[in-house]
PDB file of C-alpha atoms in Angstrom:
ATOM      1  CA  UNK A   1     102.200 119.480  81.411  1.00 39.00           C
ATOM      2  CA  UNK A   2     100.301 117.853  78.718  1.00 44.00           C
ATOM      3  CA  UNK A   3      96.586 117.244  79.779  1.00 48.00           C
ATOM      4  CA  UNK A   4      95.031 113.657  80.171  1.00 57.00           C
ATOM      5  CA  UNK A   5      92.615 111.835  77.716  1.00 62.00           C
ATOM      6  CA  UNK A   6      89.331 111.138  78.249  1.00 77.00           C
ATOM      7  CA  UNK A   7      88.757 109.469  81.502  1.00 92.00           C
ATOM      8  CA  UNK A   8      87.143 105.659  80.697  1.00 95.00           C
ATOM      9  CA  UNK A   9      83.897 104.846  82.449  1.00 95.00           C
ATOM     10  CA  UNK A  10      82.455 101.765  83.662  1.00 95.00           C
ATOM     11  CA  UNK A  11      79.665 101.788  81.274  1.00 95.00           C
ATOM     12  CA  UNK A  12      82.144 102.383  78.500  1.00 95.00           C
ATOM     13  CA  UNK A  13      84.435  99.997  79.338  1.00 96.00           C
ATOM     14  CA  UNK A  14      81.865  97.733  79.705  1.00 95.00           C
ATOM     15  CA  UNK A  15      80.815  97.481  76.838  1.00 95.00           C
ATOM     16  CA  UNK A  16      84.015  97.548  75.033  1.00 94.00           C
ATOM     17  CA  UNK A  17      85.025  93.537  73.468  1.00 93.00           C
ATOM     18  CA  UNK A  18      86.983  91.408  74.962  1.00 91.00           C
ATOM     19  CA  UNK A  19      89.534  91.585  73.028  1.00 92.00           C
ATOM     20  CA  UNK A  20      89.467  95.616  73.353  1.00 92.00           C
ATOM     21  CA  UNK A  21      90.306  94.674  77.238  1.00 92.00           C
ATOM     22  CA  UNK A  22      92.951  92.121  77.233  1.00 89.00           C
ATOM     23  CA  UNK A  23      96.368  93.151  78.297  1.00 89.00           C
ATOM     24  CA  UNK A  24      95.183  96.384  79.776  1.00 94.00           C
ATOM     25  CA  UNK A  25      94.425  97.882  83.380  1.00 95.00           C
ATOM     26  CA  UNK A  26      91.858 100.728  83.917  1.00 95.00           C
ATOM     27  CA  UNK A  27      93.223 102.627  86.541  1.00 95.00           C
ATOM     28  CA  UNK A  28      91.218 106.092  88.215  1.00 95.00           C
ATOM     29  CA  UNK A  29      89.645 105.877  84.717  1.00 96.00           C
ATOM     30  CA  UNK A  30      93.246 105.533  82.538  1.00 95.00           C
ATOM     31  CA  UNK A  31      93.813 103.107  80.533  1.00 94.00           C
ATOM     32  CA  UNK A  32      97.036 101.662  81.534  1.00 92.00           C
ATOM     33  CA  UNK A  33      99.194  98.627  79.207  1.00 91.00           C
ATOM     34  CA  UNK A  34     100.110  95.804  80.847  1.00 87.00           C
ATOM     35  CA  UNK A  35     103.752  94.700  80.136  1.00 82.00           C
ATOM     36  CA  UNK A  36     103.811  91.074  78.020  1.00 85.00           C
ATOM     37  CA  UNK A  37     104.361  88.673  80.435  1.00 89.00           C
ATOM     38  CA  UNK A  38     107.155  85.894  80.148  1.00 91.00           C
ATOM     39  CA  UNK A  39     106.782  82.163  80.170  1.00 93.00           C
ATOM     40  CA  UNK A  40     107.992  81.693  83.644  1.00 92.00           C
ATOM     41  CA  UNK A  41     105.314  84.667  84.711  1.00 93.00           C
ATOM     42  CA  UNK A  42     102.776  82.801  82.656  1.00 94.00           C
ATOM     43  CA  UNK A  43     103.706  79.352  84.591  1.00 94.00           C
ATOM     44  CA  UNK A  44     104.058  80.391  88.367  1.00 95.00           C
ATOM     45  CA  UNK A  45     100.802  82.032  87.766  1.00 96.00           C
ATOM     46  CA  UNK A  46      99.162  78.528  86.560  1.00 96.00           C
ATOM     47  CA  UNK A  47     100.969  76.830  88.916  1.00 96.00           C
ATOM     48  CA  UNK A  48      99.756  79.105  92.101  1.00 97.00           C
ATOM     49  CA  UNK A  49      96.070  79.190  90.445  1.00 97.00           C
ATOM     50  CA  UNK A  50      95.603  75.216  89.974  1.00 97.00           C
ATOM     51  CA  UNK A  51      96.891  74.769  93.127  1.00 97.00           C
ATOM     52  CA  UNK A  52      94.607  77.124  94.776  1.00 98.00           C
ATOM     53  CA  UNK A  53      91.585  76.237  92.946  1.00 98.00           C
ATOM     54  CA  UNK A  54      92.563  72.272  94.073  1.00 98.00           C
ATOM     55  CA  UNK A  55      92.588  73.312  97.421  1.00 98.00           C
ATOM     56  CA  UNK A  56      89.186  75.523  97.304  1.00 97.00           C
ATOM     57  CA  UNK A  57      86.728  73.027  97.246  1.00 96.00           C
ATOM     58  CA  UNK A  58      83.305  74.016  95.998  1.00 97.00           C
ATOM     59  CA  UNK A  59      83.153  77.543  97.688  1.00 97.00           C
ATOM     60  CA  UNK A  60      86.533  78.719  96.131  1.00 98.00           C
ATOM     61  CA  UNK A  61      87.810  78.838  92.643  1.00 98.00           C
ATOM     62  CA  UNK A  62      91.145  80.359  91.573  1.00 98.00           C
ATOM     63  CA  UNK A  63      91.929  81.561  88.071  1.00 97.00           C
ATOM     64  CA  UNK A  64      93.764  83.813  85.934  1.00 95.00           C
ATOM     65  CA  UNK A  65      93.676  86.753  84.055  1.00 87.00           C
ATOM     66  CA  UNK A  66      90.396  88.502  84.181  1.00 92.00           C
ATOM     67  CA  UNK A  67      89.051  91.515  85.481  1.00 95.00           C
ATOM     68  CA  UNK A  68      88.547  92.543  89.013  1.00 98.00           C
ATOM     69  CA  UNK A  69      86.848  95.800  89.798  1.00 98.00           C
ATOM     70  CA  UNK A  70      88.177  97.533  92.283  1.00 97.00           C
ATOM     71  CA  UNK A  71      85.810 100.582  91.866  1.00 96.00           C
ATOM     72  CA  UNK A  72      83.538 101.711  89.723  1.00 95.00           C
ATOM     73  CA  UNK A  73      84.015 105.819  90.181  1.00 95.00           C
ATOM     74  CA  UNK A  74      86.545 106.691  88.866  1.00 95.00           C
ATOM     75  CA  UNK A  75      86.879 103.268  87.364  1.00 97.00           C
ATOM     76  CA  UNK A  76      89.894 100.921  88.650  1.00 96.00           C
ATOM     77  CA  UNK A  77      89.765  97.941  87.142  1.00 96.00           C
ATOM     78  CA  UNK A  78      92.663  95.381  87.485  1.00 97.00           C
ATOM     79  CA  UNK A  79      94.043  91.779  86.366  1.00 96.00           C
ATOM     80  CA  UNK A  80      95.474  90.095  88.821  1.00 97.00           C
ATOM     81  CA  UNK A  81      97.737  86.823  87.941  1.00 96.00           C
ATOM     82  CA  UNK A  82      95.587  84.632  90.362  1.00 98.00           C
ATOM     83  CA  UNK A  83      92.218  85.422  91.568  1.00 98.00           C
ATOM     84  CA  UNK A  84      90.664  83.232  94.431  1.00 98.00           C
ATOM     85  CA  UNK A  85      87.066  84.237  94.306  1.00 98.00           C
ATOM     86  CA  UNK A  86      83.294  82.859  95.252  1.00 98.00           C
ATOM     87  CA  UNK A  87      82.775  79.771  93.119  1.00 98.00           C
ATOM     88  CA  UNK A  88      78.831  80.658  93.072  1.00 98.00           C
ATOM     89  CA  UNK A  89      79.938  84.052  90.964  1.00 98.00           C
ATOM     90  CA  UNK A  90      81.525  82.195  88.074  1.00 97.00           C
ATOM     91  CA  UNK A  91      78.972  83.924  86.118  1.00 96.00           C
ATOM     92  CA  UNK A  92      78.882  87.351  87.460  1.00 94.00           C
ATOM     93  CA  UNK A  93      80.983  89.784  85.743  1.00 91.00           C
ATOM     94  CA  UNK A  94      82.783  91.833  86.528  1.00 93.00           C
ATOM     95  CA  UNK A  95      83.884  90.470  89.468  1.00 97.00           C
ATOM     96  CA  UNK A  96      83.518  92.117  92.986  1.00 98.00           C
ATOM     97  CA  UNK A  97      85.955  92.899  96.063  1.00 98.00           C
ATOM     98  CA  UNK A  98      83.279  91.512  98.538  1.00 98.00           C
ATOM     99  CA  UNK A  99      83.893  87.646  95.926  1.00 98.00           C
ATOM    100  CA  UNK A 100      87.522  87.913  96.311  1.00 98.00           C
ATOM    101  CA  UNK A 101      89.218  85.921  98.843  1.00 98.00           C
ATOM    102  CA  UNK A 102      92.397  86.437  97.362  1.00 98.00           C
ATOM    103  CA  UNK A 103      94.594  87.992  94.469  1.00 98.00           C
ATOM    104  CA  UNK A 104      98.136  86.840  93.469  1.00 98.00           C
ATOM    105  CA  UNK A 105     100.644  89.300  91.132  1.00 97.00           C
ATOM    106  CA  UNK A 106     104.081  87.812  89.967  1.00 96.00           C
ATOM    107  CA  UNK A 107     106.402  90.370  89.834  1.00 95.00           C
ATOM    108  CA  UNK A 108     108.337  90.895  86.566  1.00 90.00           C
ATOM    109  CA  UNK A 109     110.395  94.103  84.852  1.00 88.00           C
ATOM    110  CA  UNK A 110     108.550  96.807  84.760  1.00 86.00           C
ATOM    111  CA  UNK A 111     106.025  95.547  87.355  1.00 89.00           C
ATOM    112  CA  UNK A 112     108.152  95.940  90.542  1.00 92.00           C
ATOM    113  CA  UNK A 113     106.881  99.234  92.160  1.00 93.00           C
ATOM    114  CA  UNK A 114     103.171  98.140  90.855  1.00 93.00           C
ATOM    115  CA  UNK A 115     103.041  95.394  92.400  1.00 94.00           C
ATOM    116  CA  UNK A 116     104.923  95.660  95.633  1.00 94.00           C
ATOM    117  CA  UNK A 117     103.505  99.374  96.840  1.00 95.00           C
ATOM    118  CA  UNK A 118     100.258 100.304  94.045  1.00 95.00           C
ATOM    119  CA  UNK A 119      98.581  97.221  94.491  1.00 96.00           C
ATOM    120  CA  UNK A 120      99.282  96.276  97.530  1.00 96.00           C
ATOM    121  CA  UNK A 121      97.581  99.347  98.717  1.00 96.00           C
ATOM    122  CA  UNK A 122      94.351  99.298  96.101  1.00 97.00           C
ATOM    123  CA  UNK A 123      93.834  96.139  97.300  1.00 98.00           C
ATOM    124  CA  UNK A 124      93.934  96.130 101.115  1.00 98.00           C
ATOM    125  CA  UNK A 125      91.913  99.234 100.368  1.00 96.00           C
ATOM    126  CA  UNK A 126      89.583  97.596  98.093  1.00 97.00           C
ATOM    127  CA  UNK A 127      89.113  95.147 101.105  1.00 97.00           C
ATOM    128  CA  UNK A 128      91.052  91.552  99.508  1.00 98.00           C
ATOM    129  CA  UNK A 129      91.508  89.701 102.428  1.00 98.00           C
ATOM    130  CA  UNK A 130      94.343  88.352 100.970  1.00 98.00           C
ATOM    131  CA  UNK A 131      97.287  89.526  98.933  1.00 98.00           C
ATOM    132  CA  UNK A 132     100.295  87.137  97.874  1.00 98.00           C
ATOM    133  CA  UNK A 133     103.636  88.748  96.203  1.00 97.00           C
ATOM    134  CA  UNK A 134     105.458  86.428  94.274  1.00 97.00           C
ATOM    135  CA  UNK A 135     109.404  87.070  93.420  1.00 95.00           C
ATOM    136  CA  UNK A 136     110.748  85.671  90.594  1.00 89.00           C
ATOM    137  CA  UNK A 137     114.032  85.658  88.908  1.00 78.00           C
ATOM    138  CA  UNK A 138     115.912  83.146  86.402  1.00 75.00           C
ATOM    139  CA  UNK A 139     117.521  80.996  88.311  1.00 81.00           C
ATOM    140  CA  UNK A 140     116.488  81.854  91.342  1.00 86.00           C
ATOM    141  CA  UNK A 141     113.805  79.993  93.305  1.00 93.00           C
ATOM    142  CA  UNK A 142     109.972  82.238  93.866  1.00 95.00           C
ATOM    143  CA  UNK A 143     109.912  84.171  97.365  1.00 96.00           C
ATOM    144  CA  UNK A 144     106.101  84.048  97.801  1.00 97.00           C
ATOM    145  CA  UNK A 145     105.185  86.687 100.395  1.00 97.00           C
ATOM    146  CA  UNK A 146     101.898  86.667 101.674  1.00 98.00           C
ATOM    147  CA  UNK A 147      99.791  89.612 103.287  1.00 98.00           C
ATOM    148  CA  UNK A 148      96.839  89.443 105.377  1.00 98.00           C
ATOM    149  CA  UNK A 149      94.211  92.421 105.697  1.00 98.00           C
ATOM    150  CA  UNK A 150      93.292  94.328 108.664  1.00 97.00           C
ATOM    151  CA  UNK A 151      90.123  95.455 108.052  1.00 93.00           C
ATOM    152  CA  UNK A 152      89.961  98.457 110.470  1.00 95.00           C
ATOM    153  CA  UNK A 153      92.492 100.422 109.151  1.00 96.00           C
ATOM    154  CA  UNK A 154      91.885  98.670 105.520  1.00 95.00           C
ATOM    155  CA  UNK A 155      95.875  98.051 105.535  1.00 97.00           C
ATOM    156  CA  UNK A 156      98.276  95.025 104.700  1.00 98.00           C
ATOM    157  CA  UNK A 157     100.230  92.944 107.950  1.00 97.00           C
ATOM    158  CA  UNK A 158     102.668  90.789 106.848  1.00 97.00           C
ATOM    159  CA  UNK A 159     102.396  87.497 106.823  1.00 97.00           C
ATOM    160  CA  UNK A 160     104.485  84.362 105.855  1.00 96.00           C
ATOM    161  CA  UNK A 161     107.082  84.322 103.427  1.00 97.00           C
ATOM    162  CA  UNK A 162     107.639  81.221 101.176  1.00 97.00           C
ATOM    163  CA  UNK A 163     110.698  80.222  99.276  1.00 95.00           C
ATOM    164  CA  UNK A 164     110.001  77.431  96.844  1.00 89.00           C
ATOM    165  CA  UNK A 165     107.887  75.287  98.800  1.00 94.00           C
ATOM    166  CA  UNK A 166     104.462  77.298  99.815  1.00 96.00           C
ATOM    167  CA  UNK A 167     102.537  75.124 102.688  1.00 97.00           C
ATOM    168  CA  UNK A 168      99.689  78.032 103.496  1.00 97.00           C
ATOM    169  CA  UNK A 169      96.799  77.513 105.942  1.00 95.00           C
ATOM    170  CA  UNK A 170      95.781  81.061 104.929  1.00 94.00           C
ATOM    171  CA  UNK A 171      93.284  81.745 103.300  1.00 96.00           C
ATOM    172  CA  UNK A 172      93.099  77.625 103.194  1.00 97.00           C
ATOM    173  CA  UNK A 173      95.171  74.989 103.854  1.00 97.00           C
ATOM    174  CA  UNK A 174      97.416  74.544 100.304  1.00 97.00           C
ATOM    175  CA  UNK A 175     101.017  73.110  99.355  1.00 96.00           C
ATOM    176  CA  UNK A 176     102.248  74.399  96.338  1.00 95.00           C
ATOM    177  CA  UNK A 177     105.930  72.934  95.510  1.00 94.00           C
ATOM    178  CA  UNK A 178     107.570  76.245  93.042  1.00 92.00           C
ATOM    179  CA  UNK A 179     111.447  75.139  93.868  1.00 88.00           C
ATOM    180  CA  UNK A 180     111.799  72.862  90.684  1.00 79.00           C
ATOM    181  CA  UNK A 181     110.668  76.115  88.513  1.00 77.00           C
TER     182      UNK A 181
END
């Protein structure tokens, strides 16, 4: 078995450019590739994050790819597709668990397993109250399937399931119409 790299840092990767950090994950201090995502990824991810930052108000905004970490020893720093976080940290990077309200992944190839069992569990452990799952496939209408955290045991219960049309009261009351995708 071939020994690891150098582990990456906080400080390091903090002060790496930003161009040095798009399309990657840091993850237990590895620095993972993220796959390319495809057009439709790119679009149910805008979709999902306009909607959500419509329905925020002031205290919520919801955007997409940037950096959330997760913890800073060893590092795990992710990009979520959709971020719902505290609109007064807009300036504060990176951004925090205790600012997240939410994070969104849209599951592609090559990000099944990721996103359905890896994440899931960083993140409930990480303490997001909220984790949403979206399904996609050509020609096939998004399965959004939403998880709600249970902060005693720091684990995911499952909550709605979507197809197409998403009308959420969780985290906030949204409607987000994916079925003409």
């Amino acid at each position: 078995m071939r020994e690891a790299g150098p582990r990456v840092t906080s400080e390091q990767y903090d002060s790496w450019c930003a161009a040095k950090c798009a399309g990657i994950e840091i993850v237990d201090g590895t620095v993972l590739v993220r796959p390319v995502a495809s057009k439709r990824h790119n679009r149910l991810a805008r979709l999902l994050a306009n909607a959500l930052d419509a329905a925020g108000g002031s205290e919520w905004n919801a955007d997409t790819d940037f950096d959330v970490r997760l913890q800073d020893v060893p590092l795990n720093n992710r990009r979520p597709d959709v971020v719902v976080y505290r609109a007064e940290t807009i300036d504060e990077s990176p951004t925090r668990p205790a600012d997240v309200l939410l994070l969104a992944e849209v599951v592609s190839p090559g990000s099944e397993t990721t996103d359905r069992v890896v994440k899931l569990d960083q993140y409930a452990t990480a303490g997001i109250p909220f984790y949403w799952r979206i399904e996609q496939a050509v020609g096939v209408v998004p399965i959004v399937h939403t998880y709600v955290l249970d902060p005693a045991s720091r684990c995911y219960r499952v909550g709605e399931v979507f197809t197409g049309l998403v009308k959420a009261t969780a985290p906030y009351p949204v409607e987000i119409d994916l079925s003409s995708l």
